[in-house]
PDB file of C-alpha atoms and ligand atoms in Angstrom:
ATOM      1  CA  MET A  52      -6.534  24.839 -12.776  1.00  0.00           C
ATOM      2  CA  LYS A  53      -5.683  22.451 -15.242  1.00  0.00           C
ATOM      3  CA  LYS A  54      -4.631  19.598 -13.879  1.00  0.00           C
ATOM      4  CA  LYS A  55      -2.272  16.581 -13.869  1.00  0.00           C
ATOM      5  CA  LEU A  56      -2.830  12.827 -13.711  1.00  0.00           C
ATOM      6  CA  ILE A  57       0.258  11.435 -11.170  1.00  0.00           C
ATOM      7  CA  ASP A  58       0.012   7.574 -13.868  1.00  0.00           C
ATOM      8  CA  GLY A  59       0.093   4.626 -11.692  1.00  0.00           C
ATOM      9  CA  LYS A  60       0.327   2.147 -14.619  1.00  0.00           C
ATOM     10  CA  THR A  61       3.139   4.643 -15.662  1.00  0.00           C
ATOM     11  CA  THR A  62       5.499   5.175 -13.055  1.00  0.00           C
ATOM     12  CA  SER A  63       4.221   1.118 -11.217  1.00  0.00           C
ATOM     13  CA  ASN A  64       5.643  -0.615 -14.632  1.00  0.00           C
ATOM     14  CA  LYS A  65       8.833   1.604 -14.751  1.00  0.00           C
ATOM     15  CA  ILE A  66       9.334   0.056 -11.256  1.00  0.00           C
ATOM     16  CA  LYS A  67       8.173  -2.760 -12.340  1.00  0.00           C
ATOM     17  CA  LYS A  68      10.578  -3.490 -15.667  1.00  0.00           C
ATOM     18  CA  ARG A  69      14.200  -2.396 -13.005  1.00  0.00           C
ATOM     19  CA  ILE A  70      12.481  -5.070 -10.618  1.00  0.00           C
ATOM     20  CA  ALA A  71      12.064  -7.450 -13.635  1.00  0.00           C
ATOM     21  CA  LYS A  72      15.643  -6.299 -15.087  1.00  0.00           C
ATOM     22  CA  GLU A  73      17.243  -7.792 -11.159  1.00  0.00           C
ATOM     23  CA  VAL A  74      15.419 -10.992 -11.381  1.00  0.00           C
ATOM     24  CA  ALA A  75      16.517 -12.015 -14.507  1.00  0.00           C
ATOM     25  CA  LYS A  76      20.399 -11.481 -13.060  1.00  0.00           C
ATOM     26  CA  ILE A  77      19.031 -13.183  -9.953  1.00  0.00           C
ATOM     27  CA  ILE A  78      18.322 -16.463 -12.864  1.00  0.00           C
ATOM     28  CA  ASP A  79      21.176 -15.838 -14.876  1.00  0.00           C
ATOM     29  CA  ASN A  80      23.446 -16.362 -11.623  1.00  0.00           C
ATOM     30  CA  ASP A  81      21.952 -19.889 -11.021  1.00  0.00           C
ATOM     31  CA  GLU A  82      19.869 -18.361  -7.924  1.00  0.00           C
ATOM     32  CA  LYS A  83      16.690 -19.094  -7.100  1.00  0.00           C
ATOM     33  CA  ALA A  84      13.861 -16.838  -8.376  1.00  0.00           C
ATOM     34  CA  PRO A  85      12.857 -14.750  -5.712  1.00  0.00           C
ATOM     35  CA  HIS A  86       9.316 -16.120  -3.794  1.00  0.00           C
ATOM     36  CA  LEU A  87       6.775 -14.587  -2.561  1.00  0.00           C
ATOM     37  CA  ALA A  88       3.757 -15.958  -0.494  1.00  0.00           C
ATOM     38  CA  ALA A  89       0.306 -14.669   0.008  1.00  0.00           C
ATOM     39  CA  VAL A  90      -2.001 -16.324   2.785  1.00  0.00           C
ATOM     40  CA  LEU A  91      -5.766 -15.700   2.320  1.00  0.00           C
ATOM     41  CA  VAL A  92      -8.299 -16.690   4.832  1.00  0.00           C
ATOM     42  CA  GLY A  93     -12.332 -16.798   4.056  1.00  0.00           C
ATOM     43  CA  GLY A  94     -13.819 -15.326   0.172  1.00  0.00           C
ATOM     44  CA  ASP A  95     -13.752 -11.687   0.436  1.00  0.00           C
ATOM     45  CA  PRO A  96     -14.117  -9.964  -2.488  1.00  0.00           C
ATOM     46  CA  ALA A  97     -11.569  -7.027  -2.497  1.00  0.00           C
ATOM     47  CA  SER A  98      -8.623  -9.478  -0.595  1.00  0.00           C
ATOM     48  CA  GLU A  99      -9.622 -11.905  -3.893  1.00  0.00           C
ATOM     49  CA  PHE A 100      -8.969  -8.635  -5.941  1.00  0.00           C
ATOM     50  CA  TYR A 101      -5.674  -7.874  -3.855  1.00  0.00           C
ATOM     51  CA  VAL A 102      -4.534 -11.558  -4.116  1.00  0.00           C
ATOM     52  CA  LYS A 103      -5.443 -12.291  -8.316  1.00  0.00           C
ATOM     53  CA  SER A 104      -3.207  -8.791  -8.683  1.00  0.00           C
ATOM     54  CA  LYS A 105      -0.730  -9.965  -6.881  1.00  0.00           C
ATOM     55  CA  GLU A 106       0.076 -13.115  -8.008  1.00  0.00           C
ATOM     56  CA  LYS A 107      -0.042 -11.109 -11.859  1.00  0.00           C
ATOM     57  CA  ALA A 108       2.160  -9.024 -10.724  1.00  0.00           C
ATOM     58  CA  CYS A 109       4.676 -11.397  -9.731  1.00  0.00           C
ATOM     59  CA  LYS A 110       4.486 -13.197 -13.091  1.00  0.00           C
ATOM     60  CA  SER A 111       5.361 -10.351 -15.556  1.00  0.00           C
ATOM     61  CA  VAL A 112       8.633  -9.236 -13.414  1.00  0.00           C
ATOM     62  CA  GLY A 113       9.798 -13.464 -13.122  1.00  0.00           C
ATOM     63  CA  ILE A 114       9.065 -13.737  -9.243  1.00  0.00           C
ATOM     64  CA  THR A 115       7.609 -16.678  -8.129  1.00  0.00           C
ATOM     65  CA  SER A 116       4.265 -16.560  -6.139  1.00  0.00           C
ATOM     66  CA  SER A 117       2.164 -19.183  -4.785  1.00  0.00           C
ATOM     67  CA  VAL A 118      -1.316 -18.629  -2.149  1.00  0.00           C
ATOM     68  CA  TYR A 119      -2.358 -20.990  -0.201  1.00  0.00           C
ATOM     69  CA  ARG A 120      -5.605 -20.012   1.105  1.00  0.00           C
ATOM     70  CA  HIS A 121      -7.834 -21.071   3.929  1.00  0.00           C
ATOM     71  CA  SER A 122     -11.742 -21.281   4.602  1.00  0.00           C
ATOM     72  CA  GLU A 123     -13.092 -18.474   6.905  1.00  0.00           C
ATOM     73  CA  LYS A 124     -12.921 -21.085   9.903  1.00  0.00           C
ATOM     74  CA  THR A 125      -9.787 -21.672  10.026  1.00  0.00           C
ATOM     75  CA  THR A 126      -8.604 -21.873  13.875  1.00  0.00           C
ATOM     76  CA  GLU A 127      -5.767 -18.753  15.187  1.00  0.00           C
ATOM     77  CA  ALA A 128      -4.084 -21.598  16.211  1.00  0.00           C
ATOM     78  CA  ASN A 129      -3.944 -23.120  12.431  1.00  0.00           C
ATOM     79  CA  LEU A 130      -3.371 -20.039  10.688  1.00  0.00           C
ATOM     80  CA  LEU A 131      -0.101 -19.864  13.397  1.00  0.00           C
ATOM     81  CA  GLU A 132       0.591 -22.854  12.249  1.00  0.00           C
ATOM     82  CA  ILE A 133       0.591 -21.822   8.395  1.00  0.00           C
ATOM     83  CA  ILE A 134       3.152 -18.884   9.573  1.00  0.00           C
ATOM     84  CA  ASP A 135       5.589 -21.647  11.240  1.00  0.00           C
ATOM     85  CA  PHE A 136       5.720 -23.214   8.004  1.00  0.00           C
ATOM     86  CA  MET A 137       6.623 -20.360   5.670  1.00  0.00           C
ATOM     87  CA  ASN A 138       8.680 -18.838   8.409  1.00  0.00           C
ATOM     88  CA  ASN A 139      10.644 -22.361   7.876  1.00  0.00           C
ATOM     89  CA  ASP A 140      10.657 -22.697   4.823  1.00  0.00           C
ATOM     90  CA  PRO A 141      13.811 -21.678   2.749  1.00  0.00           C
ATOM     91  CA  GLU A 142      11.735 -21.717  -0.351  1.00  0.00           C
ATOM     92  CA  ILE A 143      10.081 -18.073   0.577  1.00  0.00           C
ATOM     93  CA  ASP A 144      11.661 -15.507   0.563  1.00  0.00           C
ATOM     94  CA  GLY A 145       8.406 -13.078   1.462  1.00  0.00           C
ATOM     95  CA  PHE A 146       4.492 -13.076   2.364  1.00  0.00           C
ATOM     96  CA  ILE A 147       2.052 -11.242   3.212  1.00  0.00           C
ATOM     97  CA  VAL A 148      -1.083 -12.263   5.416  1.00  0.00           C
ATOM     98  CA  GLN A 149      -4.274 -10.631   3.961  1.00  0.00           C
ATOM     99  CA  LEU A 150      -6.109  -8.332   6.031  1.00  0.00           C
ATOM    100  CA  PRO A 151      -8.321  -8.399   7.022  1.00  0.00           C
ATOM    101  CA  LEU A 152      -8.988 -11.851   8.635  1.00  0.00           C
ATOM    102  CA  PRO A 153     -11.966 -12.561  10.336  1.00  0.00           C
ATOM    103  CA  LYS A 154     -13.442 -11.542  13.800  1.00  0.00           C
ATOM    104  CA  HIS A 155     -12.124 -14.680  16.068  1.00  0.00           C
ATOM    105  CA  ILE A 156      -8.117 -14.569  15.263  1.00  0.00           C
ATOM    106  CA  ASP A 157      -6.020 -11.860  16.418  1.00  0.00           C
ATOM    107  CA  VAL A 158      -4.258  -9.975  13.678  1.00  0.00           C
ATOM    108  CA  ASP A 159      -1.665  -8.677  16.163  1.00  0.00           C
ATOM    109  CA  ARG A 160      -1.028 -12.018  17.688  1.00  0.00           C
ATOM    110  CA  ILE A 161      -0.733 -13.059  13.399  1.00  0.00           C
ATOM    111  CA  ILE A 162       1.553  -9.730  12.743  1.00  0.00           C
ATOM    112  CA  ASN A 163       3.807 -11.178  15.632  1.00  0.00           C
ATOM    113  CA  ARG A 164       4.717 -14.626  14.996  1.00  0.00           C
ATOM    114  CA  ILE A 165       5.903 -13.554  11.033  1.00  0.00           C
ATOM    115  CA  ASN A 166       9.769 -13.477  11.003  1.00  0.00           C
ATOM    116  CA  PRO A 167      10.020 -10.173  10.425  1.00  0.00           C
ATOM    117  CA  ALA A 168      13.161 -10.851   7.645  1.00  0.00           C
ATOM    118  CA  LYS A 169      10.653 -12.069   5.564  1.00  0.00           C
ATOM    119  CA  ASP A 170       7.356  -9.794   6.815  1.00  0.00           C
ATOM    120  CA  VAL A 171       7.463  -8.194   3.458  1.00  0.00           C
ATOM    121  CA  ASP A 172       3.740  -5.777   3.962  1.00  0.00           C
ATOM    122  CA  GLY A 173       6.371  -4.123   7.161  1.00  0.00           C
ATOM    123  CA  PHE A 174       3.718  -4.677   9.758  1.00  0.00           C
ATOM    124  CA  HIS A 175       5.508  -6.455  12.443  1.00  0.00           C
ATOM    125  CA  PRO A 176       6.086  -4.058  15.142  1.00  0.00           C
ATOM    126  CA  MET A 177      10.184  -4.328  14.773  1.00  0.00           C
ATOM    127  CA  ASN A 178       9.950  -3.458  11.511  1.00  0.00           C
ATOM    128  CA  ILE A 179       7.617  -0.401  11.780  1.00  0.00           C
ATOM    129  CA  GLY A 180       9.904   0.514  14.884  1.00  0.00           C
ATOM    130  CA  LYS A 181      13.114   0.652  12.119  1.00  0.00           C
ATOM    131  CA  MET A 182      11.069   1.820   9.387  1.00  0.00           C
ATOM    132  CA  VAL A 183      10.016   5.201  12.827  1.00  0.00           C
ATOM    133  CA  ILE A 184      13.327   5.903  12.838  1.00  0.00           C
ATOM    134  CA  GLY A 185      14.393   5.664   9.381  1.00  0.00           C
ATOM    135  CA  ALA A 186      16.468   2.393   9.791  1.00  0.00           C
ATOM    136  CA  PRO A 187      16.998   0.230   6.499  1.00  0.00           C
ATOM    137  CA  THR A 188      13.506  -2.464   6.377  1.00  0.00           C
ATOM    138  CA  TYR A 189      10.480  -3.231   4.546  1.00  0.00           C
ATOM    139  CA  LEU A 190       8.147  -0.101   4.160  1.00  0.00           C
ATOM    140  CA  PRO A 191       4.159  -0.530   4.707  1.00  0.00           C
ATOM    141  CA  ALA A 192       3.478  -1.560   0.685  1.00  0.00           C
ATOM    142  CA  THR A 193       1.150   1.676   0.677  1.00  0.00           C
ATOM    143  CA  PRO A 194       3.432   4.447   2.283  1.00  0.00           C
ATOM    144  CA  ALA A 195       6.632   3.303  -0.172  1.00  0.00           C
ATOM    145  CA  GLY A 196       4.633   3.019  -3.349  1.00  0.00           C
ATOM    146  CA  ILE A 197       3.479   6.854  -2.453  1.00  0.00           C
ATOM    147  CA  MET A 198       6.750   7.633  -1.579  1.00  0.00           C
ATOM    148  CA  MET A 199       7.539   6.449  -4.974  1.00  0.00           C
ATOM    149  CA  MET A 200       5.204   8.892  -6.968  1.00  0.00           C
ATOM    150  CA  ILE A 201       6.063  11.075  -4.562  1.00  0.00           C
ATOM    151  CA  LYS A 202       9.162  10.904  -6.085  1.00  0.00           C
ATOM    152  CA  GLU A 203       9.156   9.903  -9.499  1.00  0.00           C
ATOM    153  CA  TYR A 204       6.235  13.183  -9.837  1.00  0.00           C
ATOM    154  CA  LYS A 205       8.810  14.712  -7.943  1.00  0.00           C
ATOM    155  CA  ILE A 206       6.679  16.393  -5.538  1.00  0.00           C
ATOM    156  CA  GLU A 207       8.386  19.312  -3.634  1.00  0.00           C
ATOM    157  CA  THR A 208       7.176  17.789   0.426  1.00  0.00           C
ATOM    158  CA  ALA A 209       9.958  19.661   2.672  1.00  0.00           C
ATOM    159  CA  GLY A 210       8.130  21.965   4.313  1.00  0.00           C
ATOM    160  CA  LYS A 211       4.643  21.720   2.003  1.00  0.00           C
ATOM    161  CA  ASN A 212       1.786  21.282   4.851  1.00  0.00           C
ATOM    162  CA  ILE A 213       0.194  17.566   4.267  1.00  0.00           C
ATOM    163  CA  VAL A 214      -2.542  16.505   5.270  1.00  0.00           C
ATOM    164  CA  VAL A 215      -3.315  13.003   5.803  1.00  0.00           C
ATOM    165  CA  LEU A 216      -6.838  11.745   6.502  1.00  0.00           C
ATOM    166  CA  GLY A 217      -7.497   8.214   8.697  1.00  0.00           C
ATOM    167  CA  ARG A 218      -4.716   6.809  11.078  1.00  0.00           C
ATOM    168  CA  SER A 219      -5.241   3.233  10.334  1.00  0.00           C
ATOM    169  CA  ASN A 220      -1.607   0.906  10.869  1.00  0.00           C
ATOM    170  CA  ILE A 221      -1.243   0.076   6.875  1.00  0.00           C
ATOM    171  CA  VAL A 222      -1.566   3.887   5.404  1.00  0.00           C
ATOM    172  CA  GLY A 223      -2.661   6.894   7.268  1.00  0.00           C
ATOM    173  CA  THR A 224      -0.272   6.224  10.508  1.00  0.00           C
ATOM    174  CA  PRO A 225       2.982   5.156   8.739  1.00  0.00           C
ATOM    175  CA  ILE A 226       2.889   7.336   5.272  1.00  0.00           C
ATOM    176  CA  SER A 227       2.504  10.582   8.141  1.00  0.00           C
ATOM    177  CA  ILE A 228       6.016   8.992  10.372  1.00  0.00           C
ATOM    178  CA  MET A 229       7.455   8.656   6.445  1.00  0.00           C
ATOM    179  CA  LEU A 230       6.753  12.180   4.964  1.00  0.00           C
ATOM    180  CA  SER A 231       7.314  13.855   8.963  1.00  0.00           C
ATOM    181  CA  ARG A 232      11.278  12.254   8.744  1.00  0.00           C
ATOM    182  CA  LYS A 233      14.501  14.445   8.036  1.00  0.00           C
ATOM    183  CA  ALA A 234      14.742  13.004   4.778  1.00  0.00           C
ATOM    184  CA  ASN A 235      13.887  13.954   0.915  1.00  0.00           C
ATOM    185  CA  PRO A 236      10.980  12.921   0.553  1.00  0.00           C
ATOM    186  CA  GLY A 237      10.360  13.811   3.729  1.00  0.00           C
ATOM    187  CA  ASN A 238      10.945  16.846   6.249  1.00  0.00           C
ATOM    188  CA  ALA A 239       6.657  17.874   5.801  1.00  0.00           C
ATOM    189  CA  THR A 240       4.243  19.423   8.343  1.00  0.00           C
ATOM    190  CA  VAL A 241       2.154  16.907   8.816  1.00  0.00           C
ATOM    191  CA  THR A 242      -0.960  17.163   9.962  1.00  0.00           C
ATOM    192  CA  LEU A 243      -3.019  13.154  10.932  1.00  0.00           C
ATOM    193  CA  CYS A 244      -6.570  13.907  10.726  1.00  0.00           C
ATOM    194  CA  HIS A 245      -9.637  11.091  11.789  1.00  0.00           C
ATOM    195  CA  SER A 246     -12.426  10.470  12.899  1.00  0.00           C
ATOM    196  CA  ARG A 247     -12.597  12.776  16.398  1.00  0.00           C
ATOM    197  CA  THR A 248     -11.450  15.705  14.496  1.00  0.00           C
ATOM    198  CA  GLN A 249     -12.762  18.769  14.230  1.00  0.00           C
ATOM    199  CA  ASN A 250     -13.009  22.254  12.361  1.00  0.00           C
ATOM    200  CA  LEU A 251     -11.193  18.915   9.195  1.00  0.00           C
ATOM    201  CA  GLU A 252     -12.339  22.147   6.410  1.00  0.00           C
ATOM    202  CA  GLU A 253     -10.473  24.629   7.918  1.00  0.00           C
ATOM    203  CA  ILE A 254      -7.595  21.851   8.319  1.00  0.00           C
ATOM    204  CA  THR A 255      -7.749  20.418   4.689  1.00  0.00           C
ATOM    205  CA  LYS A 256      -7.579  23.899   3.096  1.00  0.00           C
ATOM    206  CA  GLN A 257      -4.094  24.740   3.843  1.00  0.00           C
ATOM    207  CA  ALA A 258      -3.097  22.037   2.763  1.00  0.00           C
ATOM    208  CA  ASP A 259      -0.364  21.470   0.115  1.00  0.00           C
ATOM    209  CA  ILE A 260      -0.889  17.598  -0.621  1.00  0.00           C
ATOM    210  CA  ILE A 261      -3.686  15.583   1.155  1.00  0.00           C
ATOM    211  CA  ILE A 262      -3.365  12.218   1.492  1.00  0.00           C
ATOM    212  CA  ALA A 263      -6.718  10.145   1.701  1.00  0.00           C
ATOM    213  CA  ALA A 264      -6.787   7.046   3.222  1.00  0.00           C
ATOM    214  CA  ILE A 265     -10.251   6.757   5.369  1.00  0.00           C
ATOM    215  CA  GLY A 266     -11.903   4.291   3.556  1.00  0.00           C
ATOM    216  CA  GLN A 267     -15.227   6.548   2.627  1.00  0.00           C
ATOM    217  CA  ALA A 268     -16.218   7.082  -1.275  1.00  0.00           C
ATOM    218  CA  GLU A 269     -15.985  10.687  -2.254  1.00  0.00           C
ATOM    219  CA  PHE A 270     -15.493  12.264   1.248  1.00  0.00           C
ATOM    220  CA  VAL A 271     -12.596  14.612  -0.460  1.00  0.00           C
ATOM    221  CA  LYS A 272     -14.438  17.760  -1.876  1.00  0.00           C
ATOM    222  CA  ALA A 273     -14.078  20.719  -3.824  1.00  0.00           C
ATOM    223  CA  ASP A 274     -15.063  23.440  -1.172  1.00  0.00           C
ATOM    224  CA  MET A 275     -12.815  21.125   1.380  1.00  0.00           C
ATOM    225  CA  VAL A 276      -9.363  21.611  -0.185  1.00  0.00           C
ATOM    226  CA  LYS A 277      -7.707  25.550  -2.076  1.00  0.00           C
ATOM    227  CA  LYS A 278      -6.572  25.857  -5.430  1.00  0.00           C
ATOM    228  CA  GLY A 279      -3.412  23.730  -6.683  1.00  0.00           C
ATOM    229  CA  VAL A 280      -3.446  21.457  -4.294  1.00  0.00           C
ATOM    230  CA  VAL A 281      -1.482  18.049  -4.974  1.00  0.00           C
ATOM    231  CA  ILE A 282      -4.014  14.963  -4.654  1.00  0.00           C
ATOM    232  CA  ILE A 283      -2.964  10.708  -4.080  1.00  0.00           C
ATOM    233  CA  ASP A 284      -6.117   9.377  -2.490  1.00  0.00           C
ATOM    234  CA  VAL A 285      -5.982   5.837  -1.497  1.00  0.00           C
ATOM    235  CA  GLY A 286      -9.655   4.759  -1.542  1.00  0.00           C
ATOM    236  CA  ILE A 287     -11.309   2.260  -4.036  1.00  0.00           C
ATOM    237  CA  HIS A 288     -15.058   1.568  -3.070  1.00  0.00           C
ATOM    238  CA  ARG A 289     -17.392   0.465  -5.421  1.00  0.00           C
ATOM    239  CA  VAL A 290     -20.610   2.584  -5.780  1.00  0.00           C
ATOM    240  CA  GLU A 291     -23.434   2.556  -7.433  1.00  0.00           C
ATOM    241  CA  ASP A 292     -23.660   4.656 -10.504  1.00  0.00           C
ATOM    242  CA  LYS A 293     -26.631   3.921 -13.049  1.00  0.00           C
ATOM    243  CA  THR A 294     -25.406   5.667 -15.399  1.00  0.00           C
ATOM    244  CA  LYS A 295     -22.977   3.253 -16.361  1.00  0.00           C
ATOM    245  CA  GLU A 296     -23.912  -0.060 -18.130  1.00  0.00           C
ATOM    246  CA  LYS A 297     -22.150  -2.284 -15.185  1.00  0.00           C
ATOM    247  CA  GLY A 298     -24.462   0.188 -12.627  1.00  0.00           C
ATOM    248  CA  TYR A 299     -22.081   0.660 -11.125  1.00  0.00           C
ATOM    249  CA  ARG A 300     -18.630   2.906 -10.651  1.00  0.00           C
ATOM    250  CA  ILE A 301     -15.328   2.476  -9.566  1.00  0.00           C
ATOM    251  CA  THR A 302     -13.881   5.322  -7.035  1.00  0.00           C
ATOM    252  CA  GLY A 303     -11.484   6.391  -4.083  1.00  0.00           C
ATOM    253  CA  ASP A 304     -11.603   8.323  -0.989  1.00  0.00           C
ATOM    254  CA  VAL A 305     -11.681  11.860  -3.101  1.00  0.00           C
ATOM    255  CA  ALA A 306     -14.394  13.074  -5.767  1.00  0.00           C
ATOM    256  CA  PHE A 307     -12.172  12.976  -8.413  1.00  0.00           C
ATOM    257  CA  ASP A 308     -14.252  14.960 -11.103  1.00  0.00           C
ATOM    258  CA  GLU A 309     -15.091  17.944  -8.849  1.00  0.00           C
ATOM    259  CA  VAL A 310     -11.498  18.075  -6.342  1.00  0.00           C
ATOM    260  CA  SER A 311      -9.747  17.267 -10.215  1.00  0.00           C
ATOM    261  CA  LYS A 312     -10.749  20.868 -11.388  1.00  0.00           C
ATOM    262  CA  LYS A 313      -8.844  22.817  -8.065  1.00  0.00           C
ATOM    263  CA  ALA A 314      -5.821  20.391  -8.130  1.00  0.00           C
ATOM    264  CA  SER A 315      -2.811  20.927  -9.526  1.00  0.00           C
ATOM    265  CA  LEU A 316      -1.189  17.275  -9.684  1.00  0.00           C
ATOM    266  CA  ILE A 317      -3.650  14.010  -9.070  1.00  0.00           C
ATOM    267  CA  THR A 318      -4.274  10.548  -8.105  1.00  0.00           C
ATOM    268  CA  PRO A 319      -6.688   8.609 -10.163  1.00  0.00           C
ATOM    269  CA  VAL A 320      -8.281   5.498  -9.642  1.00  0.00           C
ATOM    270  CA  PRO A 321      -8.113   3.535 -10.067  1.00  0.00           C
ATOM    271  CA  GLY A 322      -4.857   3.929 -11.749  1.00  0.00           C
ATOM    272  CA  GLY A 323      -3.053   5.438  -9.082  1.00  0.00           C
ATOM    273  CA  VAL A 324      -1.713   4.377  -6.145  1.00  0.00           C
ATOM    274  CA  GLY A 325      -3.380   0.307  -6.099  1.00  0.00           C
ATOM    275  CA  LEU A 326      -0.992  -0.665  -8.870  1.00  0.00           C
ATOM    276  CA  MET A 327       2.054   1.351  -6.973  1.00  0.00           C
ATOM    277  CA  THR A 328       0.974  -0.373  -3.483  1.00  0.00           C
ATOM    278  CA  ILE A 329       2.073  -3.811  -5.570  1.00  0.00           C
ATOM    279  CA  ALA A 330       4.749  -3.152  -6.729  1.00  0.00           C
ATOM    280  CA  ALA A 331       5.978  -1.969  -3.600  1.00  0.00           C
ATOM    281  CA  LEU A 332       5.610  -5.259  -2.082  1.00  0.00           C
ATOM    282  CA  LEU A 333       7.516  -6.537  -5.195  1.00  0.00           C
ATOM    283  CA  GLU A 334      10.606  -4.187  -4.397  1.00  0.00           C
ATOM    284  CA  ASN A 335      10.598  -5.258  -0.719  1.00  0.00           C
ATOM    285  CA  THR A 336      10.236  -9.322  -1.826  1.00  0.00           C
ATOM    286  CA  LEU A 337      13.821  -8.163  -4.251  1.00  0.00           C
ATOM    287  CA  LYS A 338      14.581  -7.359  -1.021  1.00  0.00           C
ATOM    288  CA  ALA A 339      13.668  -9.924   1.277  1.00  0.00           C
ATOM    289  CA  ALA A 340      15.539 -12.513  -1.519  1.00  0.00           C
ATOM    290  CA  LYS A 341      18.646 -10.644  -2.282  1.00  0.00           C
ATOM    291  CA  LYS A 342      18.891 -10.114   2.033  1.00  0.00           C
ATOM    292  CA  GLU A 343      18.995  -6.555   1.911  1.00  0.00           C
ATOM    293  CA  VAL A 344      17.301  -5.713   4.888  1.00  0.00           C
ATOM    294  CA  TYR A 345      17.982  -8.909   7.735  1.00  0.00           C
ATOM    295  CA  ARG A 346      20.975 -11.468   6.748  1.00  0.00           C
TER     296      ARG A 346
HETATM  297  N1  GUN B 624      -5.292  -5.331   3.260  1.00  0.00           N
HETATM  298  C1  GUN B 624      -5.561  -4.292   2.916  1.00  0.00           C
HETATM  299  N2  GUN B 624      -4.300  -3.675   2.613  1.00  0.00           N
HETATM  300  C2  GUN B 624      -3.190  -5.014   2.988  1.00  0.00           C
HETATM  301  C3  GUN B 624      -1.893  -4.636   2.339  1.00  0.00           C
HETATM  302  O1  GUN B 624      -1.588  -3.902   2.282  1.00  0.00           O
HETATM  303  N3  GUN B 624      -1.157  -6.341   2.962  1.00  0.00           N
HETATM  304  C4  GUN B 624      -2.108  -6.856   4.043  1.00  0.00           C
HETATM  305  N4  GUN B 624      -1.341  -8.415   4.184  1.00  0.00           N
HETATM  306  N5  GUN B 624      -3.566  -6.739   3.398  1.00  0.00           N
HETATM  307  C5  GUN B 624      -4.300  -5.916   3.142  1.00  0.00           C
END
């Protein structure tokens, strides 16, 4: 089977170009540029990398960005105060609290405090509820980015067997809901697999499309998939590799070299879903600035 790459770079650049045009229009109208803020607690290198990538992407489309950095020891009360400040600052159109948070902070309490109108991550229960019923809202960025890829590559989802690996609130659960909705993309028969799933290989072998979001490096192997499968790999890991100059390689939840031989379409890591996540977040920020979801 000749594999074809789903190119996140080209696709996200196309979306960013459209966003940049819309931002330029807003500024031409003498309105303020959209503003995305991020809260980063502690020094987790992956979170630091994500936040830096978001800042860079904002800059490339003319969106103002700001980052509020806080020590690992920040209290929950302090973080709630910061959120109140952002909720009330008219300069900030939307903001995110980068996850994971330190263990002493209750993530649900933090997310619940975010004004849903500024929740460009789409994590607030009100926005999740709207997503579930298909009402206009901020879609969580990674699933939204995956939907953009599916649209761009005209991947048929109606009536297809889609297997989602992983049930996180950020990716697995929302993407499984979005793809089973009566919509296009959507109308799929979705199976959501997780750590308690039995006979996983039997299920994955039936899949026309696999969305891998389990957080385990190279978990999906060639003998788990059928010929012609479409693979969307959400994972990103750094694994030791002595054959590489740096001593490591970046890889996803899928063993790319072997699985790509059987796949008809596959996302690379890096250069796939990660870039789409950022494009989707910019799109949500633009929506927030234009007050498209909440007036
Ligand atoms: N950590 C991993 N992915 C995400 C995301 O999409 N948003 C936030 N806020 N934190 C994350």
